[in-house]
PDB file of C-alpha atoms in Angstrom:
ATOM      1  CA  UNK A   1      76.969  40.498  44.347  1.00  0.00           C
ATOM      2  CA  UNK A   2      75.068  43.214  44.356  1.00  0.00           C
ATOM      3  CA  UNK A   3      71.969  41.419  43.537  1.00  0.00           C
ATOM      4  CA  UNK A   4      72.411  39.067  47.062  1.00  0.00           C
ATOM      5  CA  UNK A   5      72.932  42.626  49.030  1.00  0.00           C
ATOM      6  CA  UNK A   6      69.601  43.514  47.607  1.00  0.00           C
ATOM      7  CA  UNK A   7      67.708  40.692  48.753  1.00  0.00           C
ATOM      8  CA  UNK A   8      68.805  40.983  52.243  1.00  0.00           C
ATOM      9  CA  UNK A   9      67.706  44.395  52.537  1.00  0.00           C
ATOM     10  CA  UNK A  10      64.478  43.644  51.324  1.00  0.00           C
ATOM     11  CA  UNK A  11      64.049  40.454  53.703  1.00  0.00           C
ATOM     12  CA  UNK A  12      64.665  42.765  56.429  1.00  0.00           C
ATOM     13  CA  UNK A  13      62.038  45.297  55.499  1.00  0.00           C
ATOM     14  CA  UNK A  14      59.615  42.481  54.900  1.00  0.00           C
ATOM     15  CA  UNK A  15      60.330  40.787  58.534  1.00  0.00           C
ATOM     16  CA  UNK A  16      59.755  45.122  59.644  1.00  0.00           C
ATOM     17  CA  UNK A  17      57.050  45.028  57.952  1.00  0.00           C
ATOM     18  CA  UNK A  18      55.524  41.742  59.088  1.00  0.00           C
ATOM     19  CA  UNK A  19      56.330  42.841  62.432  1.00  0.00           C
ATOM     20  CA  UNK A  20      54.434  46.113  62.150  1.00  0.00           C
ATOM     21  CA  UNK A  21      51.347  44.150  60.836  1.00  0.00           C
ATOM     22  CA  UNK A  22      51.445  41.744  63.809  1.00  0.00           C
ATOM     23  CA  UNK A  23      51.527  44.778  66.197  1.00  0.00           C
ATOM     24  CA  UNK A  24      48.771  47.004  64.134  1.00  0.00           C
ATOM     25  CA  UNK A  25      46.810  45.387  61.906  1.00  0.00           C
ATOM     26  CA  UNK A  26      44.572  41.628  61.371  1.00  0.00           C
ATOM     27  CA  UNK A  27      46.042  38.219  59.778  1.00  0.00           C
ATOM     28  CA  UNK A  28      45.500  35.087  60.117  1.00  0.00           C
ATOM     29  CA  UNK A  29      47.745  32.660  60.438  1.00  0.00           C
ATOM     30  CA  UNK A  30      47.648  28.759  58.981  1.00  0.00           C
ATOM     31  CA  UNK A  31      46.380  26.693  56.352  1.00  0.00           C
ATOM     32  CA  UNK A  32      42.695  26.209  56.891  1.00  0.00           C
ATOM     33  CA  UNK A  33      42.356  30.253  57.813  1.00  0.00           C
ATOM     34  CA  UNK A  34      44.431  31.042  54.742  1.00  0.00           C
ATOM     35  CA  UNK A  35      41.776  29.108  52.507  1.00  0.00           C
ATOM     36  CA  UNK A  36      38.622  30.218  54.668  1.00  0.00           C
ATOM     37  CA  UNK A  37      40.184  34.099  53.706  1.00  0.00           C
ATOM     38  CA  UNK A  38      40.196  34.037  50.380  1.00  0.00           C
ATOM     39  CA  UNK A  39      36.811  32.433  50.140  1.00  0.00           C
ATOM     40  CA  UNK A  40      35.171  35.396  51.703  1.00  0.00           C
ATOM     41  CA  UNK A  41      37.585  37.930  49.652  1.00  0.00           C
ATOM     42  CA  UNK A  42      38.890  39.107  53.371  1.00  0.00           C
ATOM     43  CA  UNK A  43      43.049  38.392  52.948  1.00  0.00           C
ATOM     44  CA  UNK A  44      44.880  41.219  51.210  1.00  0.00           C
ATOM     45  CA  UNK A  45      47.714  39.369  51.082  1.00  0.00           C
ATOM     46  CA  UNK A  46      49.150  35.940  51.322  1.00  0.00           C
ATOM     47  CA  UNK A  47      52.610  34.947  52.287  1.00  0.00           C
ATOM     48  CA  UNK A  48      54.220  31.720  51.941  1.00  0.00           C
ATOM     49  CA  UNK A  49      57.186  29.821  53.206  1.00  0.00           C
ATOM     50  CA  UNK A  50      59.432  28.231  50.924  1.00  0.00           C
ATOM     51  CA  UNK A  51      59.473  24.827  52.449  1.00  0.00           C
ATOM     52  CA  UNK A  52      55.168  24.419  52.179  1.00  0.00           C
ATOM     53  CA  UNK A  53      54.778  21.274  50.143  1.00  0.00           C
ATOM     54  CA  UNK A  54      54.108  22.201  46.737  1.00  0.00           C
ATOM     55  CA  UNK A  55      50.383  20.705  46.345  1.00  0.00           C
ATOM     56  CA  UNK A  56      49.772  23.304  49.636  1.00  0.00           C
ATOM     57  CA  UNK A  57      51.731  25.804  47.901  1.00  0.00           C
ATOM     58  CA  UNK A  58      49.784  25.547  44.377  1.00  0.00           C
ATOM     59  CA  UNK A  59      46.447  25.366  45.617  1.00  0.00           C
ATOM     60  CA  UNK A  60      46.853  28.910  48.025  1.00  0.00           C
ATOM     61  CA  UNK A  61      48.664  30.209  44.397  1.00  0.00           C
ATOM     62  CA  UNK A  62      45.268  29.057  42.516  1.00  0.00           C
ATOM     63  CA  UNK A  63      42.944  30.541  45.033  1.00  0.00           C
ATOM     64  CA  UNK A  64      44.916  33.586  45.624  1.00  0.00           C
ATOM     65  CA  UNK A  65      44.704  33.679  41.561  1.00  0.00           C
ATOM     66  CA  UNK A  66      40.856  33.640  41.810  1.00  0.00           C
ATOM     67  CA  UNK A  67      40.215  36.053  44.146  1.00  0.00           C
ATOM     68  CA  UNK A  68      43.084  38.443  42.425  1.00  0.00           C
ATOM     69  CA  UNK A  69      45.052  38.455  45.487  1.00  0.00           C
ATOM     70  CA  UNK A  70      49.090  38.670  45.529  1.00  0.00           C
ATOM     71  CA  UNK A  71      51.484  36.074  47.252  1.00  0.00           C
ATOM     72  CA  UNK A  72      54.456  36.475  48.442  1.00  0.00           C
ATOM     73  CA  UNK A  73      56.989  33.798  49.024  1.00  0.00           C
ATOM     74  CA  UNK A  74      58.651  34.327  51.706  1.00  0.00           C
ATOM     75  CA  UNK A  75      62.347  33.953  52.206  1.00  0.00           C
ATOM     76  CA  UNK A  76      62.706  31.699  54.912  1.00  0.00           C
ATOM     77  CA  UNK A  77      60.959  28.692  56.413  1.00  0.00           C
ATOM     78  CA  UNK A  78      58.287  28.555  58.359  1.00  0.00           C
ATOM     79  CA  UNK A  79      60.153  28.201  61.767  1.00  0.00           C
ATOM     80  CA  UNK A  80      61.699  31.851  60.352  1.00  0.00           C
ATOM     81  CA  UNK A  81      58.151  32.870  59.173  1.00  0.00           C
ATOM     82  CA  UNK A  82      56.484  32.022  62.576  1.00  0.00           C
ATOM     83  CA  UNK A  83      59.650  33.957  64.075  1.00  0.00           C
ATOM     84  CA  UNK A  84      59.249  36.792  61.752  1.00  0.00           C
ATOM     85  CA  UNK A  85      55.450  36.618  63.163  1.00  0.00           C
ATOM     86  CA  UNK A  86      56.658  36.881  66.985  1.00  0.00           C
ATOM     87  CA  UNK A  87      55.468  33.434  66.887  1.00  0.00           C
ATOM     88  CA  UNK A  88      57.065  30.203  68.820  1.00  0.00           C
ATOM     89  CA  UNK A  89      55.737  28.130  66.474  1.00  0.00           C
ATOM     90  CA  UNK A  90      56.056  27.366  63.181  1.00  0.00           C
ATOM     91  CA  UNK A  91      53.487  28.693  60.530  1.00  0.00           C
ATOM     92  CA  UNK A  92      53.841  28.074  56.596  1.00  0.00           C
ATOM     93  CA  UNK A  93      50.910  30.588  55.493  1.00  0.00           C
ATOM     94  CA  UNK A  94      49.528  33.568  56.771  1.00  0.00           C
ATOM     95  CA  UNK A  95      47.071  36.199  55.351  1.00  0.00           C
ATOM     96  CA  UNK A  96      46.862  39.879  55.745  1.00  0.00           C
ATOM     97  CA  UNK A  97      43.163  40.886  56.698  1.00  0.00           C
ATOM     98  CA  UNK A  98      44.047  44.472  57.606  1.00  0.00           C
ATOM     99  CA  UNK A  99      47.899  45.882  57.105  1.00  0.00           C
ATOM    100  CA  UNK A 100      46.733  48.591  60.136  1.00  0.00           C
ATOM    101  CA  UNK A 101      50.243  51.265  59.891  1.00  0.00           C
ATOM    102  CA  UNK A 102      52.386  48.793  57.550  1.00  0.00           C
ATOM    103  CA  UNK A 103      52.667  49.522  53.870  1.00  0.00           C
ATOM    104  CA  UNK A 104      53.175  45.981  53.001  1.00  0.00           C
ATOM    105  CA  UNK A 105      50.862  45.561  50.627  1.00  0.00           C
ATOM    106  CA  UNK A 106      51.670  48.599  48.467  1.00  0.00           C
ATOM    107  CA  UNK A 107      55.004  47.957  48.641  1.00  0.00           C
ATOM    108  CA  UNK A 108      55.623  43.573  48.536  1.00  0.00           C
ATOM    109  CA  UNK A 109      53.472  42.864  45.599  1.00  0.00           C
ATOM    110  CA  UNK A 110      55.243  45.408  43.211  1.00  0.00           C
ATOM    111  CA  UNK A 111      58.687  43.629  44.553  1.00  0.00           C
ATOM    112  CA  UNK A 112      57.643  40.065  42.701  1.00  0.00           C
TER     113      UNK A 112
ATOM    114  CA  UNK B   1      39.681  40.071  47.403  1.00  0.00           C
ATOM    115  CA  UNK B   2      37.201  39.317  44.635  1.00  0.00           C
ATOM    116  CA  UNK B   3      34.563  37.046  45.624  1.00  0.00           C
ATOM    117  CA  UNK B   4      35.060  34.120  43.262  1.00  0.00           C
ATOM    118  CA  UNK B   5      32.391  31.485  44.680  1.00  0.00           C
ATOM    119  CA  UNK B   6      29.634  33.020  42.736  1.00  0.00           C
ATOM    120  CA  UNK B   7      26.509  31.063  40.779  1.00  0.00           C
ATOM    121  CA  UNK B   8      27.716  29.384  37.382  1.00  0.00           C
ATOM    122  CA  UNK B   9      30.987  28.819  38.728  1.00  0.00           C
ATOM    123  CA  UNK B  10      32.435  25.357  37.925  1.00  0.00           C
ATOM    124  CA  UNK B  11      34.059  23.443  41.155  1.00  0.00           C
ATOM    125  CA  UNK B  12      34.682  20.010  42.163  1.00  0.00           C
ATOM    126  CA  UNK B  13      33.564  18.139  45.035  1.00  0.00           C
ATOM    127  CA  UNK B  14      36.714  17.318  47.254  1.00  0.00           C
ATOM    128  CA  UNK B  15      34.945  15.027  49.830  1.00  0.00           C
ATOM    129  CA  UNK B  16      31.802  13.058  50.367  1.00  0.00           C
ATOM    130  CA  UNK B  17      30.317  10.489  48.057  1.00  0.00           C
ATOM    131  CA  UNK B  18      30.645  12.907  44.764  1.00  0.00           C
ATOM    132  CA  UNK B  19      34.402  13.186  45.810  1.00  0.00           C
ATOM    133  CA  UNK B  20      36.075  13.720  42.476  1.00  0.00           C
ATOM    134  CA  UNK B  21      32.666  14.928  40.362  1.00  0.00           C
ATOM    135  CA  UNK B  22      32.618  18.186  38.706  1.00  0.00           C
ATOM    136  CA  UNK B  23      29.620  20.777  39.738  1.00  0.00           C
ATOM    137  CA  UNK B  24      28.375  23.949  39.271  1.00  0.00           C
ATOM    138  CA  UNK B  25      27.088  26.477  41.541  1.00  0.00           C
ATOM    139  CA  UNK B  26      23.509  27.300  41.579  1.00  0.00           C
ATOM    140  CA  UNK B  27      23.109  29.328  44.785  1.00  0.00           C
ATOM    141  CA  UNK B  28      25.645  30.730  47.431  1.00  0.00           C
ATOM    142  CA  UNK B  29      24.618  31.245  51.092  1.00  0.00           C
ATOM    143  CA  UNK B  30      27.982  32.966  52.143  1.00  0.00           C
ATOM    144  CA  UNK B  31      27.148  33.474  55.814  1.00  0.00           C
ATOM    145  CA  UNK B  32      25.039  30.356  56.293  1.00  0.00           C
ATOM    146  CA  UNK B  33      21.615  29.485  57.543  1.00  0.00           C
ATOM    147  CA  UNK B  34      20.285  28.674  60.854  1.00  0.00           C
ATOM    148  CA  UNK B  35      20.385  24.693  60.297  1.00  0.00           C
ATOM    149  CA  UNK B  36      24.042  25.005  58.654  1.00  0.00           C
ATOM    150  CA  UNK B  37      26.162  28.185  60.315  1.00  0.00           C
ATOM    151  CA  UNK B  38      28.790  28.172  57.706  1.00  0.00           C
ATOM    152  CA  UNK B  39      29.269  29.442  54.235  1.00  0.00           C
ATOM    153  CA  UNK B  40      27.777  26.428  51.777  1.00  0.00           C
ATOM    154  CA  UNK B  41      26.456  26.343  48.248  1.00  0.00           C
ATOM    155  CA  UNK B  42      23.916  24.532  46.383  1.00  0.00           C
ATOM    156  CA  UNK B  43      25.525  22.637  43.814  1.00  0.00           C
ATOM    157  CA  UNK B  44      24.245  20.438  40.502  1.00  0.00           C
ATOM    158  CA  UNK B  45      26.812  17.580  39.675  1.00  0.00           C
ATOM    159  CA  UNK B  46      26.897  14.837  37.413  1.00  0.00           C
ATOM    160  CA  UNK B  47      26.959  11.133  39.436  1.00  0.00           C
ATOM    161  CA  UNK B  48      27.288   9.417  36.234  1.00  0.00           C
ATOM    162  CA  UNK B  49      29.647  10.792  33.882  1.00  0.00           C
ATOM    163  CA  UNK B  50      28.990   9.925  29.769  1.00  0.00           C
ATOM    164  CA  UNK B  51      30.560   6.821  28.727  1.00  0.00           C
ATOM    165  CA  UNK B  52      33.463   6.740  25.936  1.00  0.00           C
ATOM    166  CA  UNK B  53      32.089   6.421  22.319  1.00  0.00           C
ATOM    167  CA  UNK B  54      33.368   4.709  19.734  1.00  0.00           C
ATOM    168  CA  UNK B  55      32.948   5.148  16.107  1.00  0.00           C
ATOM    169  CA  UNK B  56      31.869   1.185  15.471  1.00  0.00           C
ATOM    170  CA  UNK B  57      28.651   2.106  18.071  1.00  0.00           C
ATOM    171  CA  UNK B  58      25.148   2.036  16.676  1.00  0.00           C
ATOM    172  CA  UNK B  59      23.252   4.653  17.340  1.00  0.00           C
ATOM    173  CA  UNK B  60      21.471   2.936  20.117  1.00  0.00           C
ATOM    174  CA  UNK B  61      24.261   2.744  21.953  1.00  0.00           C
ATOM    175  CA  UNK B  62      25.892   5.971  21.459  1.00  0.00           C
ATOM    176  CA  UNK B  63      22.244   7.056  22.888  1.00  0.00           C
ATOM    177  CA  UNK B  64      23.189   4.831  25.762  1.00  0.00           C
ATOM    178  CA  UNK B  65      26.518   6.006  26.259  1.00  0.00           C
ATOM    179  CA  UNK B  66      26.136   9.614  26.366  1.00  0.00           C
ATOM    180  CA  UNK B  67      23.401   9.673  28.989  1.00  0.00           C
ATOM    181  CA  UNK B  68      24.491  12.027  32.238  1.00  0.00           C
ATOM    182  CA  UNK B  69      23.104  11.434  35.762  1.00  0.00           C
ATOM    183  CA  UNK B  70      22.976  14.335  37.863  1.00  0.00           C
ATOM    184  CA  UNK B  71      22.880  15.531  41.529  1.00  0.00           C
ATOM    185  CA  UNK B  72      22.311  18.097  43.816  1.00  0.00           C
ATOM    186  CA  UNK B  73      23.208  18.700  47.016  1.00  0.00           C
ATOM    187  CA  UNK B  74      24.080  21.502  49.658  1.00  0.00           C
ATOM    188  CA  UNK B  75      27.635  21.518  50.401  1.00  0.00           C
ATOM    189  CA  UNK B  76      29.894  23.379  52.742  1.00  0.00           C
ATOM    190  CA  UNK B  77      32.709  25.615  50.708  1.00  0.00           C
ATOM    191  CA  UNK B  78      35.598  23.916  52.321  1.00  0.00           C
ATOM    192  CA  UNK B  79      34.886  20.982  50.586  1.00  0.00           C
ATOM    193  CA  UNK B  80      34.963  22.607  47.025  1.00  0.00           C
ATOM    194  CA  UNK B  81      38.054  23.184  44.929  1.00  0.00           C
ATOM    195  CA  UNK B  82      36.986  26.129  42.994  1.00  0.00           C
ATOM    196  CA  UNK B  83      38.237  26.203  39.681  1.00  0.00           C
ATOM    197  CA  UNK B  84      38.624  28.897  37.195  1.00  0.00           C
ATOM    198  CA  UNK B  85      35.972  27.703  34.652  1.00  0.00           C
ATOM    199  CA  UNK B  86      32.123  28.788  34.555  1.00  0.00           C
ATOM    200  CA  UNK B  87      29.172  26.715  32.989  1.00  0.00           C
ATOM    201  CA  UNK B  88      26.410  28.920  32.108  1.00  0.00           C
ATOM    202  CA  UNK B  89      23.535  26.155  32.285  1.00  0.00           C
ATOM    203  CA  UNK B  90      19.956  28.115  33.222  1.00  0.00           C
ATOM    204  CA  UNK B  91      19.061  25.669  36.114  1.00  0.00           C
ATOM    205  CA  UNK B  92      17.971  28.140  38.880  1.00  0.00           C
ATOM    206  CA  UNK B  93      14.191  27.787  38.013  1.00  0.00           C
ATOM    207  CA  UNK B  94      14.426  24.400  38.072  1.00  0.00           C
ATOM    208  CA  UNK B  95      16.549  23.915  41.470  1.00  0.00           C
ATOM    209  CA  UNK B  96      15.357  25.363  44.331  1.00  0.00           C
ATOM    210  CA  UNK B  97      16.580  25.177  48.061  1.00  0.00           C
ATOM    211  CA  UNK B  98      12.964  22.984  48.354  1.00  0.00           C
ATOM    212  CA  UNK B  99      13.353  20.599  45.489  1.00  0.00           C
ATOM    213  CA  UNK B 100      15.959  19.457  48.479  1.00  0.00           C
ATOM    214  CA  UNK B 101      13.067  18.807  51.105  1.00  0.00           C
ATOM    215  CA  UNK B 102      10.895  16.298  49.571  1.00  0.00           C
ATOM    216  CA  UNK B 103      11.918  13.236  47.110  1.00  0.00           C
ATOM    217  CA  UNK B 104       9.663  13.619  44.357  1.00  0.00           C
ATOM    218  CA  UNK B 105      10.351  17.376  44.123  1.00  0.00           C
ATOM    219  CA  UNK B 106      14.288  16.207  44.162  1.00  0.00           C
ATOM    220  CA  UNK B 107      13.827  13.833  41.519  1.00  0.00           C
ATOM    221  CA  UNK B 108      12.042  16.494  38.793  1.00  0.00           C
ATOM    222  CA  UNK B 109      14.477  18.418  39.469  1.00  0.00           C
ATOM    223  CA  UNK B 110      16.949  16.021  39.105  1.00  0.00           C
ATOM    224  CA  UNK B 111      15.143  15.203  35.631  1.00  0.00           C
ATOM    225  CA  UNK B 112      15.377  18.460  34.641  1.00  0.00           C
ATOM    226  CA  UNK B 113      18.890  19.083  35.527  1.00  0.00           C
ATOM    227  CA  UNK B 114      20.125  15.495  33.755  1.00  0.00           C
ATOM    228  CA  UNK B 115      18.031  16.630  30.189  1.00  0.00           C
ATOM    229  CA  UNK B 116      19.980  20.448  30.479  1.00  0.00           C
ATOM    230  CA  UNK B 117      23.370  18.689  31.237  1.00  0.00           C
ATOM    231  CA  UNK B 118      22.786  16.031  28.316  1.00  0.00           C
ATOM    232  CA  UNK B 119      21.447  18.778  25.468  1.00  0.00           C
ATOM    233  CA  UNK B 120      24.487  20.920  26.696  1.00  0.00           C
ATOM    234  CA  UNK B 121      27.058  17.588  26.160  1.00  0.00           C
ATOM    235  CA  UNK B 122      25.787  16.856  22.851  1.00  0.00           C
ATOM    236  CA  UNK B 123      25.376  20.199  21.721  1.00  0.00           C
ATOM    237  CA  UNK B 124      28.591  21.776  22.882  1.00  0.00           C
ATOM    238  CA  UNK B 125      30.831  19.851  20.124  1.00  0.00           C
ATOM    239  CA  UNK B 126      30.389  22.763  17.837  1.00  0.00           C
ATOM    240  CA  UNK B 127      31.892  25.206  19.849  1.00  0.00           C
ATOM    241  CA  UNK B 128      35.762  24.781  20.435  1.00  0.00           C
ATOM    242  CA  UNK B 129      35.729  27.140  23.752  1.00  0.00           C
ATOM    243  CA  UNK B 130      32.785  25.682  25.088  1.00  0.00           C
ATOM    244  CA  UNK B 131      33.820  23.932  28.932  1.00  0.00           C
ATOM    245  CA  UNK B 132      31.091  21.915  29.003  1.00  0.00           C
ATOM    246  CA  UNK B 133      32.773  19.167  27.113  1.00  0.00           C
ATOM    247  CA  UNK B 134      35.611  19.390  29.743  1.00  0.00           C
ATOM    248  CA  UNK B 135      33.203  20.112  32.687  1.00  0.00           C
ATOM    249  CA  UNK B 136      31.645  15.977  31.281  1.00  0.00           C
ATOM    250  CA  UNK B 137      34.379  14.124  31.403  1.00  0.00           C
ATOM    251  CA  UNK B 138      35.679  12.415  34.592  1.00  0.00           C
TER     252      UNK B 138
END
């Protein structure tokens, strides 16, 4: 019980977070940009939604493993990722180029 | 946010006619050139991996069977899967961004390449961590 209370407080600071990031800082968001970022060691952080087809989802994992970078799997879809983005459309993987204010990547990797 | 497409690093070609080959990285150009204005590599491959070999083979044909062909080519990252292995085959004297321009500078360098791929297949038995064994076979 107290474990599922947990994890909805955190989803809600991560969807603050995300939010703050969209307003303040870079990302991209999508596949091909996802890939393209890690290449040229620019993403600080990758999230994922937990409905990307697991190929997708293992090869981001394998690059983000090369280039020491930390994933996060989201909690949600991608229609609620590309809403937690202030998106209308649906986005599976996104990378953080510059958090600007947030603190999400001190604070999400040390959650996993 | 380490750079991981460095020289020595062993990839494999996702599209092209080398689709499927394993390569190594000889030289980066992360920010492109004027003639190709996106991040590509120069890679050496093998075309032609070594045939199986079987302990009732002479030792003509085991000769045969382990021979390697190579290749090199310039090709743009997005059509590399990087992997998390490195070869540490010496081949940047003998590749150069010109042994592309001409054919007969392509094919000694191509010679080259082929001889330090084969020594390193038939040598690398000895050592059980050695990738190149891995890095040979299709």
């Amino acid at each position: 019980m107290v474990a599922a209370k947990k994890t909805k407080k955190t989803h809600e600071s991560i969807n603050n977070r995300l939010a703050l990031v969209m307003k303040s800082g870079k990302y991209t968001l999508g596949y091909k940009t996802v890939l393209k970022s890690l290449r040229n060691s620019k993403g600080k952080l990758i999230i994922i939604a937990n409905n990307c087809p697991p190929l997708r989802k293992s090869e981001i994992e394998y690059y983000a493993m090369l280039a020491k970078v930390g994933v996060h799997h989201y909690n949600g879809n991608n229609v609620d990722l590309g809403t937690a983005c202030g998106k209308y459309f649906r986005v599976c993987c996104l990378s953080i180029i510059d958090p600007g204010d947030s603190d999400i990547i001190k604070t999400m990797p040390s959650e996993q | 946010m380490v750079k991981f497409l460095k020289p020595n690093k062993a990839v494999i070609l996702l599209q092209g006619r080398y689709a499927g080959r394993k390569a190594v990285i000889l030289r980066t150009f992360d920010d492109g050139t004027r003639d190709r204005a996106y991040g590509h590599c120069l890679v050496a491959g093998i075309k032609k991996y070594p045939s199986k070999v079987i302990k009732k083979d002479s030792a003509k044909k085991t000769a045969k069977k382990s021979r390697v062909k190579a290749f090199v080519k310039l090709v743009n990252y997005q059509h590399l899967m990087p992997t998390r292995y490195t070869l540490d085959v010496d081949l940047k004297d003998v590749v150069t961004i010109d042994s592309l321009q001409s054919k007969d500078k392509k094919v000694t360098a191509l010679k080259e390449t082929k001889k330090r791929f084969e020594e390193r297949f038939k040598t690398g038995k000895n050592r059980y961590d050695d990738y190149s064994i891995i890095l040979m076979v299709g």
